[in-house]
mmCIF file of C-alpha atoms in Angstrom:
data_model
loop_
_atom_site.group_PDB
_atom_site.id
_atom_site.type_symbol
_atom_site.label_atom_id
_atom_site.label_comp_id
_atom_site.label_asym_id
_atom_site.label_seq_id
_atom_site.Cartn_x
_atom_site.Cartn_y
_atom_site.Cartn_z
ATOM 1 C CA GLY A 185 105.564 106.650 123.647
ATOM 2 C CA TYR A 186 106.070 104.810 120.283
ATOM 3 C CA ASN A 187 105.446 101.256 121.609
ATOM 4 C CA MET A 188 101.891 101.825 122.435
ATOM 5 C CA VAL A 189 101.141 104.446 119.815
ATOM 6 C CA LEU A 190 99.031 102.502 117.449
ATOM 7 C CA LEU A 191 97.740 99.745 119.713
ATOM 8 C CA THR A 192 95.979 102.802 121.543
ATOM 9 C CA VAL A 193 94.320 103.580 118.349
ATOM 10 C CA LEU A 194 92.512 100.336 118.427
ATOM 11 C CA LEU A 195 90.569 101.668 121.454
ATOM 12 C CA PHE A 196 89.689 104.624 119.346
ATOM 13 C CA SER A 197 88.406 102.431 116.583
ATOM 14 C CA LEU A 198 86.445 100.253 118.923
ATOM 15 C CA CYS A 199 84.899 103.428 120.310
ATOM 16 C CA PHE A 200 84.399 104.833 116.927
ATOM 17 C CA PHE A 201 82.538 101.974 115.508
ATOM 18 C CA SER A 202 80.542 101.027 118.613
ATOM 19 C CA THR A 203 77.186 102.576 119.819
ATOM 20 C CA THR A 204 78.565 103.337 123.223
ATOM 21 C CA CYS A 205 81.837 104.859 124.401
ATOM 22 C CA TRP A 206 82.736 105.264 127.920
ATOM 23 C CA PRO A 207 84.612 108.327 129.031
ATOM 24 C CA ASN A 208 87.913 106.509 129.746
ATOM 25 C CA GLU A 209 87.763 105.229 126.278
ATOM 26 C CA ILE A 210 87.416 108.641 124.858
ATOM 27 C CA GLU A 211 90.388 109.725 126.969
ATOM 28 C CA SER A 212 92.439 106.732 125.383
ATOM 29 C CA ALA A 213 91.331 107.887 121.930
ATOM 30 C CA ALA A 214 92.422 111.414 122.466
ATOM 31 C CA MET A 215 95.886 110.112 123.496
ATOM 32 C CA ALA A 216 96.129 107.975 120.520
ATOM 33 C CA LEU A 217 95.359 110.960 118.319
ATOM 34 C CA PHE A 218 98.098 112.870 119.992
ATOM 35 C CA ASP A 219 100.546 110.133 119.369
ATOM 36 C CA LEU A 220 99.445 109.774 115.732
ATOM 37 C CA LYS A 221 99.998 113.512 115.341
ATOM 38 C CA GLU A 222 103.377 113.271 116.878
ATOM 39 C CA LEU A 223 104.381 110.795 114.162
ATOM 40 C CA ILE A 224 102.740 112.809 111.457
ATOM 41 C CA ALA A 225 104.741 115.884 112.804
ATOM 42 C CA PHE A 226 107.944 113.858 112.478
ATOM 43 C CA ALA A 227 106.968 112.878 108.835
ATOM 44 C CA ASP A 228 106.227 116.470 108.119
ATOM 45 C CA LYS A 229 109.785 117.523 109.170
ATOM 46 C CA GLN A 230 111.361 114.713 107.201
ATOM 47 C CA LEU A 231 109.420 115.692 103.973
ATOM 48 C CA ARG A 232 110.474 119.356 104.389
ATOM 49 C CA ALA A 233 114.135 118.255 104.946
ATOM 50 C CA THR A 234 113.960 116.067 101.747
ATOM 51 C CA ALA A 235 112.488 118.914 99.809
ATOM 52 C CA GLU A 236 115.229 121.178 100.793
ATOM 53 C CA GLN A 237 117.888 118.472 99.950
ATOM 54 C CA VAL A 238 116.225 117.625 96.513
ATOM 55 C CA SER A 239 115.224 121.151 95.561
ATOM 56 C CA ASP A 240 115.669 120.369 91.726
ATOM 57 C CA ALA A 241 112.073 119.471 90.469
ATOM 58 C CA SER A 242 113.596 117.278 87.905
ATOM 59 C CA GLN A 243 115.014 115.110 90.468
ATOM 60 C CA TYR A 244 113.076 112.593 92.458
ATOM 61 C CA PRO A 245 114.174 110.876 95.748
ATOM 62 C CA SER A 246 114.378 107.112 95.448
ATOM 63 C CA ALA A 247 116.499 105.259 98.002
ATOM 64 C CA GLY A 248 118.662 106.238 101.113
ATOM 65 C CA HIS A 249 121.540 104.114 101.655
ATOM 66 C CA CYS A 250 122.899 105.888 104.817
ATOM 67 C CA PRO A 251 120.661 105.517 107.865
ATOM 68 C CA ASN A 252 122.772 108.114 109.824
ATOM 69 C CA CYS A 253 123.043 111.020 107.348
ATOM 70 C CA SER A 254 120.871 113.306 105.542
ATOM 71 C CA TYR A 255 121.142 111.924 102.006
ATOM 72 C CA TRP A 256 118.530 110.501 99.379
ATOM 73 C CA ASP A 257 119.721 109.032 95.988
ATOM 74 C CA VAL A 258 117.807 110.582 93.264
ATOM 75 C CA THR A 259 116.232 109.105 90.062
ATOM 76 C CA ARG A 260 114.981 110.308 86.596
ATOM 77 C CA ALA A 261 111.427 110.893 85.439
ATOM 78 C CA GLY A 262 110.162 107.615 84.220
ATOM 79 C CA ASP A 263 111.544 105.483 87.071
ATOM 80 C CA TRP A 264 108.524 103.790 88.641
ATOM 81 C CA VAL A 265 109.286 105.491 91.960
ATOM 82 C CA CYS A 266 109.606 109.034 90.672
ATOM 83 C CA GLY A 267 106.151 110.058 91.859
ATOM 84 C CA PHE A 268 106.015 108.853 95.369
ATOM 85 C CA PHE A 269 107.627 111.906 96.987
ATOM 86 C CA LEU A 270 105.230 114.243 95.290
ATOM 87 C CA SER A 271 102.332 111.800 96.416
ATOM 88 C CA SER A 272 103.496 112.219 100.086
ATOM 89 C CA LEU A 273 103.487 116.008 99.586
ATOM 90 C CA LEU A 274 99.873 115.804 98.284
ATOM 91 C CA ASN A 275 98.892 113.706 101.280
ATOM 92 C CA MET A 276 100.499 116.333 103.654
ATOM 93 C CA TYR A 277 98.706 119.113 101.581
ATOM 94 C CA ASN A 278 95.423 117.224 102.162
ATOM 95 C CA TYR A 279 96.201 116.745 105.877
ATOM 96 C CA THR A 280 97.077 120.346 106.513
ATOM 97 C CA MET A 281 94.026 121.535 104.643
ATOM 98 C CA GLN A 282 91.832 119.463 106.904
ATOM 99 C CA GLU A 283 93.635 120.776 109.885
ATOM 100 C CA HIS A 284 93.100 124.270 108.750
ATOM 101 C CA ASN A 285 96.940 125.014 108.874
ATOM 102 C CA THR A 286 97.049 127.580 106.142
ATOM 103 C CA SER A 287 100.795 128.167 106.295
ATOM 104 C CA ALA A 288 101.662 124.472 106.103
ATOM 105 C CA MET A 289 98.994 124.095 103.466
ATOM 106 C CA ALA A 290 100.546 126.785 101.378
ATOM 107 C CA TYR A 291 103.985 125.359 101.686
ATOM 108 C CA TYR A 292 102.815 121.910 100.464
ATOM 109 C CA LYS A 293 100.812 123.319 97.628
ATOM 110 C CA ASN A 294 103.819 125.373 96.436
ATOM 111 C CA GLU A 295 106.031 122.373 96.476
ATOM 112 C CA VAL A 296 103.431 120.169 94.589
ATOM 113 C CA VAL A 297 102.898 122.992 91.935
ATOM 114 C CA HIS A 298 106.593 123.472 91.459
ATOM 115 C CA ARG A 299 107.378 119.824 91.071
ATOM 116 C CA LEU A 300 104.464 118.501 89.025
ATOM 117 C CA PRO A 301 105.429 119.968 85.635
ATOM 118 C CA SER A 302 108.524 117.945 85.230
ATOM 119 C CA LEU A 303 106.443 114.754 85.260
ATOM 120 C CA GLU A 304 104.090 115.750 82.655
ATOM 121 C CA PRO A 305 105.837 114.201 79.607
ATOM 122 C CA ILE A 306 105.216 110.758 81.245
ATOM 123 C CA GLU A 307 101.531 111.119 80.123
ATOM 124 C CA ASN A 308 102.629 109.827 76.760
ATOM 125 C CA ASP A 309 104.757 106.994 78.029
ATOM 126 C CA THR A 310 103.279 103.682 76.648
ATOM 127 C CA SER A 311 106.342 101.632 77.354
ATOM 128 C CA THR A 312 105.650 100.704 81.000
ATOM 129 C CA HIS A 313 102.566 99.761 83.177
ATOM 130 C CA ASP A 314 103.912 102.031 85.963
ATOM 131 C CA VAL A 315 102.527 105.003 84.204
ATOM 132 C CA GLY A 316 99.714 104.299 86.679
ATOM 133 C CA PHE A 317 101.926 104.752 89.703
ATOM 134 C CA MET A 318 103.787 107.664 88.096
ATOM 135 C CA MET A 319 100.624 109.601 87.027
ATOM 136 C CA PHE A 320 97.686 108.723 89.167
ATOM 137 C CA TYR A 321 99.686 109.256 92.333
ATOM 138 C CA THR A 322 100.662 112.608 91.210
ATOM 139 C CA TYR A 323 98.340 114.171 88.582
ATOM 140 C CA GLY A 324 95.231 112.205 89.456
ATOM 141 C CA ARG A 325 95.420 113.020 93.070
ATOM 142 C CA ALA A 326 96.407 116.524 92.480
ATOM 143 C CA PHE A 327 93.283 116.862 90.405
ATOM 144 C CA GLU A 328 91.117 115.473 93.224
ATOM 145 C CA LEU A 329 92.532 117.837 95.650
ATOM 146 C CA MET A 330 92.985 120.979 93.661
ATOM 147 C CA ARG A 331 90.381 120.463 90.843
ATOM 148 C CA MET A 332 92.513 121.892 88.228
ATOM 149 C CA ALA A 333 91.463 120.889 84.671
ATOM 150 C CA LYS A 334 95.049 120.686 83.503
ATOM 151 C CA TYR A 335 95.864 117.985 86.122
ATOM 152 C CA ARG A 336 92.765 116.037 85.146
ATOM 153 C CA ASP A 337 93.733 116.093 81.469
ATOM 154 C CA VAL A 338 97.290 115.008 81.935
ATOM 155 C CA ALA A 339 96.147 112.023 84.142
ATOM 156 C CA LEU A 340 93.379 111.219 81.543
ATOM 157 C CA THR A 341 95.990 111.044 78.789
ATOM 158 C CA ALA A 342 98.229 108.822 81.084
ATOM 159 C CA SER A 343 95.116 106.547 81.301
ATOM 160 C CA ALA A 344 95.183 106.153 77.492
ATOM 161 C CA SER A 345 98.794 105.384 77.500
ATOM 162 C CA LEU A 346 98.300 102.589 80.055
ATOM 163 C CA ALA A 347 95.206 101.287 78.305
ATOM 164 C CA SER A 348 97.337 100.915 75.084
ATOM 165 C CA ARG A 349 99.219 97.981 76.865
ATOM 166 C CA PHE A 350 96.050 95.973 77.315
ATOM 167 C CA SER A 351 95.661 92.874 75.269
ATOM 168 C CA PRO A 352 92.196 91.455 74.720
ATOM 169 C CA ILE A 353 93.626 88.093 73.811
ATOM 170 C CA VAL A 354 95.453 87.827 77.162
ATOM 171 C CA GLY A 355 92.985 89.870 79.115
ATOM 172 C CA CYS A 356 95.635 91.847 80.766
ATOM 173 C CA ILE A 357 97.662 94.987 80.860
ATOM 174 C CA ARG A 358 101.309 94.056 79.806
ATOM 175 C CA SER A 359 103.764 94.703 82.662
ATOM 176 C CA TRP A 360 107.230 94.578 81.194
ATOM 177 C CA GLY A 361 108.348 94.596 77.607
ATOM 178 C CA SER A 362 107.580 96.093 74.311
ATOM 179 C CA LYS A 363 103.920 96.245 73.201
ATOM 180 C CA SER A 364 105.004 94.560 69.874
ATOM 181 C CA ASP A 365 106.752 91.433 71.578
ATOM 182 C CA MET A 366 104.998 88.424 70.356
ATOM 183 C CA SER A 367 107.239 85.940 72.028
ATOM 184 C CA ASP A 368 106.264 86.701 75.734
ATOM 185 C CA PHE A 369 103.569 88.835 77.640
ATOM 186 C CA GLN A 370 104.637 89.389 81.211
ATOM 187 C CA VAL A 371 102.211 90.193 84.020
ATOM 188 C CA ILE A 372 103.457 90.921 87.529
ATOM 189 C CA ILE A 373 101.465 91.212 90.757
ATOM 190 C CA ASP A 374 102.600 94.809 91.163
ATOM 191 C CA ASN A 375 100.547 95.666 88.193
ATOM 192 C CA LEU A 376 97.304 95.608 90.212
ATOM 193 C CA MET A 377 98.254 98.913 91.718
ATOM 194 C CA ASN A 378 98.357 100.605 88.430
ATOM 195 C CA LEU A 379 94.745 99.640 87.693
ATOM 196 C CA GLU A 380 93.587 102.467 89.873
ATOM 197 C CA LEU A 381 94.384 105.085 86.889
ATOM 198 C CA LEU A 382 91.998 102.998 84.740
ATOM 199 C CA PHE A 383 89.308 102.785 87.337
ATOM 200 C CA TRP A 384 89.631 106.478 88.087
ATOM 201 C CA ALA A 385 89.630 107.555 84.461
ATOM 202 C CA SER A 386 86.366 105.525 83.818
ATOM 203 C CA LYS A 387 84.661 107.331 86.527
ATOM 204 C CA ILE A 388 85.867 110.841 85.371
ATOM 205 C CA ARG A 389 84.792 109.948 81.740
ATOM 206 C CA GLY A 390 81.495 108.166 82.567
ATOM 207 C CA ASN A 391 82.769 105.479 80.278
ATOM 208 C CA HIS A 392 83.330 101.870 81.598
ATOM 209 C CA THR A 393 85.924 100.925 78.684
ATOM 210 C CA TYR A 394 88.946 101.290 80.854
ATOM 211 C CA SER A 395 87.353 99.824 84.007
ATOM 212 C CA ASP A 396 86.364 96.722 81.963
ATOM 213 C CA MET A 397 90.107 96.285 81.005
ATOM 214 C CA ALA A 398 90.904 96.829 84.825
ATOM 215 C CA VAL A 399 88.317 94.273 85.834
ATOM 216 C CA SER A 400 89.436 91.809 83.240
ATOM 217 C CA HIS A 401 93.093 92.247 84.534
ATOM 218 C CA ALA A 402 92.078 91.932 88.226
ATOM 219 C CA ASP A 403 90.026 88.736 87.465
ATOM 220 C CA HIS A 404 92.969 87.041 85.575
ATOM 221 C CA THR A 405 95.284 88.087 88.551
ATOM 222 C CA ILE A 406 92.944 86.199 90.865
ATOM 223 C CA ARG A 407 92.920 83.151 88.604
ATOM 224 C CA ASP A 408 96.488 83.024 87.708
ATOM 225 C CA ASN A 409 98.864 84.857 90.229
ATOM 226 C CA ILE A 410 96.794 83.845 93.448
ATOM 227 C CA GLN A 411 97.174 80.331 94.755
ATOM 228 C CA LYS A 412 94.685 78.397 96.818
ATOM 229 C CA ASP A 413 96.280 79.489 99.952
ATOM 230 C CA GLY A 414 96.083 83.105 99.134
ATOM 231 C CA CYS A 415 99.881 83.529 98.384
ATOM 232 C CA SER A 416 100.867 85.347 95.275
ATOM 233 C CA ILE A 417 103.129 84.236 92.407
ATOM 234 C CA HIS A 418 105.110 87.361 91.237
ATOM 235 C CA VAL A 419 105.210 86.889 87.209
ATOM 236 C CA ILE A 420 102.850 85.064 84.779
ATOM 237 C CA HIS A 421 104.350 84.531 81.375
ATOM 238 C CA TYR A 422 101.630 84.334 78.781
ATOM 239 C CA ASP A 423 101.733 83.576 75.111
ATOM 240 C CA PRO A 424 100.751 86.890 73.500
ATOM 241 C CA LYS A 425 99.143 85.081 70.411
ATOM 242 C CA THR A 426 96.844 82.692 72.370
ATOM 243 C CA GLY A 427 96.619 83.992 75.841
ATOM 244 C CA LYS A 428 97.700 80.816 77.395
ATOM 245 C CA ILE A 429 100.064 80.521 80.289
ATOM 246 C CA LYS A 430 103.550 79.456 79.394
ATOM 247 C CA TYR A 431 104.959 79.392 82.851
ATOM 248 C CA LYS A 432 104.877 81.059 86.316
ATOM 249 C CA SER A 433 107.818 82.469 88.321
ATOM 250 C CA ASN A 434 108.757 84.224 91.505
ATOM 251 C CA HIS A 435 111.841 85.595 90.162
ATOM 252 C CA PRO A 436 113.481 88.158 89.835
ATOM 253 C CA GLN A 437 112.001 89.643 93.257
ATOM 254 C CA GLY A 438 111.152 86.525 95.210
ATOM 255 C CA LEU A 439 113.633 84.251 96.788
ATOM 256 C CA TYR A 440 112.368 80.880 95.390
ATOM 257 C CA ASP A 441 109.766 79.898 93.075
ATOM 258 C CA ASN A 442 107.737 78.463 96.035
ATOM 259 C CA SER A 443 108.402 81.408 98.346
ATOM 260 C CA THR A 444 106.348 84.592 99.063
ATOM 261 C CA TRP A 445 107.905 87.966 98.081
ATOM 262 C CA ALA A 446 106.610 90.033 100.904
ATOM 263 C CA ARG A 447 106.138 93.336 98.971
ATOM 264 C CA GLY A 448 104.548 91.506 96.085
ATOM 265 C CA GLN A 449 101.951 89.951 98.580
ATOM 266 C CA ALA A 450 101.352 93.461 100.109
ATOM 267 C CA TRP A 451 100.755 94.701 96.423
ATOM 268 C CA ALA A 452 98.063 92.116 96.037
ATOM 269 C CA MET A 453 96.437 92.944 99.329
ATOM 270 C CA TYR A 454 96.325 96.584 98.456
ATOM 271 C CA GLY A 455 95.381 96.126 94.816
ATOM 272 C CA PHE A 456 92.409 93.911 95.381
ATOM 273 C CA THR A 457 91.070 96.333 98.270
ATOM 274 C CA MET A 458 91.353 99.152 95.983
ATOM 275 C CA ALA A 459 89.607 97.248 93.191
ATOM 276 C CA TYR A 460 86.694 96.540 95.621
ATOM 277 C CA ARG A 461 86.517 100.260 96.501
ATOM 278 C CA TYR A 462 85.842 101.202 92.827
ATOM 279 C CA THR A 463 83.558 98.198 91.889
ATOM 280 C CA ARG A 464 82.046 96.790 94.970
ATOM 281 C CA LEU A 465 82.516 93.354 93.490
ATOM 282 C CA ALA A 466 82.551 90.777 96.280
ATOM 283 C CA ARG A 467 85.236 88.567 94.607
ATOM 284 C CA TYR A 468 87.819 91.385 95.070
ATOM 285 C CA LEU A 469 86.870 91.737 98.900
ATOM 286 C CA THR A 470 87.368 87.998 99.034
ATOM 287 C CA ALA A 471 90.690 88.077 97.340
ATOM 288 C CA ALA A 472 91.747 90.988 99.596
ATOM 289 C CA GLN A 473 90.954 88.786 102.541
ATOM 290 C CA ALA A 474 92.709 85.694 101.229
ATOM 291 C CA THR A 475 95.907 87.444 100.192
ATOM 292 C CA SER A 476 95.820 89.355 103.667
ATOM 293 C CA ASP A 477 95.489 85.962 105.448
ATOM 294 C CA CYS A 478 98.355 84.562 103.623
ATOM 295 C CA PHE A 479 100.581 87.596 104.641
ATOM 296 C CA LEU A 480 99.603 87.445 108.318
ATOM 297 C CA ARG A 481 100.080 83.668 108.531
ATOM 298 C CA GLN A 482 103.593 84.143 107.165
ATOM 299 C CA LEU A 483 104.389 87.156 109.115
ATOM 300 C CA ALA A 484 103.629 85.190 112.424
ATOM 301 C CA VAL A 485 106.011 82.472 111.424
ATOM 302 C CA CYS A 486 108.996 84.616 110.398
ATOM 303 C CA CYS A 487 108.614 87.912 112.331
ATOM 304 C CA ASN A 488 106.033 87.594 115.162
ATOM 305 C CA LYS A 489 108.234 89.598 117.541
ATOM 306 C CA THR A 490 108.768 92.728 115.423
ATOM 307 C CA LYS A 491 105.657 92.404 113.215
ATOM 308 C CA VAL A 492 107.784 93.737 110.297
ATOM 309 C CA PRO A 493 108.267 91.236 107.451
ATOM 310 C CA PHE A 494 111.385 89.972 105.975
ATOM 311 C CA TRP A 495 111.708 90.895 102.235
ATOM 312 C CA ASP A 496 110.816 87.332 101.455
ATOM 313 C CA PHE A 497 108.875 85.264 104.062
ATOM 314 C CA SER A 498 111.172 82.259 103.387
ATOM 315 C CA ALA A 499 114.335 84.214 104.024
ATOM 316 C CA ARG A 500 116.527 82.619 106.831
ATOM 317 C CA GLY A 501 119.956 83.172 108.148
ATOM 318 C CA ASP A 502 122.056 85.513 106.167
ATOM 319 C CA LEU A 503 119.095 86.197 103.963
ATOM 320 C CA GLU A 504 117.121 87.774 106.722
ATOM 321 C CA HIS A 505 116.628 91.419 105.883
ATOM 322 C CA TYR A 506 113.506 93.404 106.818
ATOM 323 C CA ASP A 507 111.535 95.323 104.389
ATOM 324 C CA THR A 508 109.721 98.086 105.973
ATOM 325 C CA SER A 509 108.182 98.984 102.688
ATOM 326 C CA ALA A 510 106.275 95.689 102.484
ATOM 327 C CA GLY A 511 104.942 96.317 106.065
ATOM 328 C CA ALA A 512 103.810 99.755 105.292
ATOM 329 C CA ILE A 513 101.946 98.689 102.163
ATOM 330 C CA ALA A 514 100.393 95.860 103.944
ATOM 331 C CA ALA A 515 99.327 98.031 106.998
ATOM 332 C CA SER A 516 97.794 100.647 104.789
ATOM 333 C CA ALA A 517 95.822 97.935 102.942
ATOM 334 C CA LEU A 518 94.575 96.310 106.055
ATOM 335 C CA ILE A 519 93.264 99.610 107.360
ATOM 336 C CA GLU A 520 91.207 100.142 104.430
ATOM 337 C CA LEU A 521 90.180 96.335 104.326
ATOM 338 C CA SER A 522 88.982 96.444 107.863
ATOM 339 C CA HIS A 523 86.874 99.597 106.969
ATOM 340 C CA HIS A 524 85.075 97.781 104.193
ATOM 341 C CA LEU A 525 84.372 94.766 106.543
ATOM 342 C CA GLY A 526 82.615 97.165 108.973
ATOM 343 C CA GLY A 527 85.478 98.440 111.184
ATOM 344 C CA ALA A 528 87.452 97.039 114.046
ATOM 345 C CA GLY A 529 88.473 93.406 113.568
ATOM 346 C CA ARG A 530 91.352 91.188 113.274
ATOM 347 C CA TYR A 531 92.611 93.042 110.089
ATOM 348 C CA PHE A 532 92.562 96.208 111.962
ATOM 349 C CA THR A 533 94.454 94.705 114.955
ATOM 350 C CA ALA A 534 97.113 93.351 112.498
ATOM 351 C CA ALA A 535 97.566 96.829 110.954
ATOM 352 C CA ASN A 536 98.059 98.358 114.291
ATOM 353 C CA GLU A 537 100.589 95.812 115.140
ATOM 354 C CA ILE A 538 102.563 96.187 112.057
ATOM 355 C CA MET A 539 102.460 99.962 112.322
ATOM 356 C CA THR A 540 103.546 99.746 115.860
ATOM 357 C CA GLY A 541 106.467 97.567 114.793
ATOM 358 C CA LEU A 542 107.312 100.108 112.030
ATOM 359 C CA SER A 543 107.279 102.967 114.585
ATOM 360 C CA GLN A 544 110.093 101.469 116.714
ATOM 361 C CA ARG A 545 113.090 103.809 116.748
ATOM 362 C CA PRO A 546 115.893 103.326 115.975
ATOM 363 C CA GLN A 547 115.468 99.971 114.550
ATOM 364 C CA PHE A 548 112.929 101.013 111.755
ATOM 365 C CA LEU A 549 111.977 104.587 112.146
ATOM 366 C CA GLY A 550 114.466 107.325 111.309
ATOM 367 C CA THR A 551 115.863 109.914 113.754
ATOM 368 C CA LEU A 552 115.341 113.549 113.164
ATOM 369 C CA GLY A 553 118.702 115.170 112.197
ATOM 370 C CA MET A 554 120.309 111.902 111.392
ATOM 371 C CA THR A 555 118.241 110.997 108.302
ATOM 372 C CA ASP A 556 115.738 112.644 105.953
ATOM 373 C CA ALA A 557 113.898 109.477 105.638
ATOM 374 C CA VAL A 558 110.951 108.223 107.664
ATOM 375 C CA LEU A 559 111.527 104.534 107.626
ATOM 376 C CA LEU A 560 114.781 102.539 107.546
ATOM 377 C CA LYS A 561 115.540 99.039 106.502
ATOM 378 C CA GLY A 562 113.810 98.446 103.349
ATOM 379 C CA VAL A 563 114.513 96.060 100.489
ATOM 380 C CA GLY A 564 113.932 97.503 97.071
ATOM 381 C CA SER A 565 115.450 94.592 95.232
ATOM 382 C CA TYR A 566 117.627 91.918 96.747
ATOM 383 C CA GLY A 567 119.106 90.736 93.604
ATOM 384 C CA GLY A 568 119.824 94.341 92.746
ATOM 385 C CA LYS A 569 121.514 94.882 96.144
ATOM 386 C CA GLU A 570 119.065 97.571 97.321
ATOM 387 C CA VAL A 571 118.990 96.113 100.836
ATOM 388 C CA ASP A 572 118.657 97.742 104.343
ATOM 389 C CA VAL A 573 117.992 101.117 102.601
ATOM 390 C CA SER A 574 115.184 103.754 103.044
ATOM 391 C CA LEU A 575 112.739 103.584 100.235
ATOM 392 C CA ILE A 576 110.592 106.580 98.964
ATOM 393 C CA TYR A 577 107.607 104.454 98.417
ATOM 394 C CA GLY A 578 108.023 103.015 102.003
ATOM 395 C CA ASP A 579 107.718 106.420 103.419
ATOM 396 C CA TYR A 580 104.741 107.120 101.318
ATOM 397 C CA PHE A 581 102.708 104.158 102.317
ATOM 398 C CA TYR A 582 103.693 104.678 106.072
ATOM 399 C CA ILE A 583 102.412 108.191 105.957
ATOM 400 C CA GLU A 584 99.357 107.144 104.106
ATOM 401 C CA ALA A 585 98.606 104.479 106.895
ATOM 402 C CA LEU A 586 99.009 107.063 109.655
ATOM 403 C CA LEU A 587 96.670 109.444 107.925
ATOM 404 C CA ARG A 588 94.139 106.705 107.239
ATOM 405 C CA LEU A 589 94.218 105.885 111.098
ATOM 406 C CA LEU A 590 93.818 109.521 111.962
ATOM 407 C CA ARG A 591 90.632 109.800 109.779
ATOM 408 C CA LEU A 592 88.941 106.861 111.254
#
């Protein structure tokens, strides 16, 4: 069952991207689709159970600390993770629409329409770069799927809020801190992900102002956050008055200043791949490959047996804790990257290996009736003691990766 689920998909991809396809390969592909749909059906049940548990639209699932009970911690609107459950509902709405499953489609649409309004006030939040995560993954994608002008307008307002954090002196979107802080200007690798709101808004408006900001930020990230070996540095501290780098750090998320925080590396892989999708600029495809190569090299050293990364690639001994969220983000990024490179190849193979690892039950995949989460063993923040927990964004990117594989 699950051991070969996604390795079999490789045969489907080889068949899909080749000019010839033998009957036995078609049969293997059909089996792969069946197994993928089995995993998606499991995710469907978990999302419905979560929706029942967290029925209050003003509450947002965040982390699950109990692998053997149906329980999610909830968070407030404005927490960077608050939109991911809604994002998964939107992905399942899209999937059920493509499957012509009208009853399931109606269920997911109703859940989305019920839950979206509680996030609307975030459109005016200029205090955080994560307005990109919170609003594009919800209102932006809701507009793309449902074409409601209200959803478009909220997402566009949010894009203006995000753009207000751009400094032409630094050339980046400020990640943390007040816009008026003239002592420090912090940019974190995660911020690449929020650029999608700006790219999308420029496309909708037919105006390149916001995409120019996003390109500037991505270019600075290549120059300043990505090292020669493709590995990322978490935080760059700039002088907001001059734009010059004050210092670099892998804290607070990474283990050491010279180690690689696995989820940060996955953000880089995903962010550069996304930037290439919008711009078709070759330097972003190159950066996506370089950051992916770093991730896969270090994965082979620390975790070759499971194909699921530790939270930091240098973690050893008592510090060894898997982060399934980093694996899911990386796998989804690798699937898209392989598509941009023409189809099946080493990045696609790596994505399948990671997804196969994540799909091992009970080590990494939840069990129906025992937990409402899809994935177990995530590390949200090692320093914050969010260790060996289910993470709502880990579930989101795992489901996204399953659906990306299905659409090949």
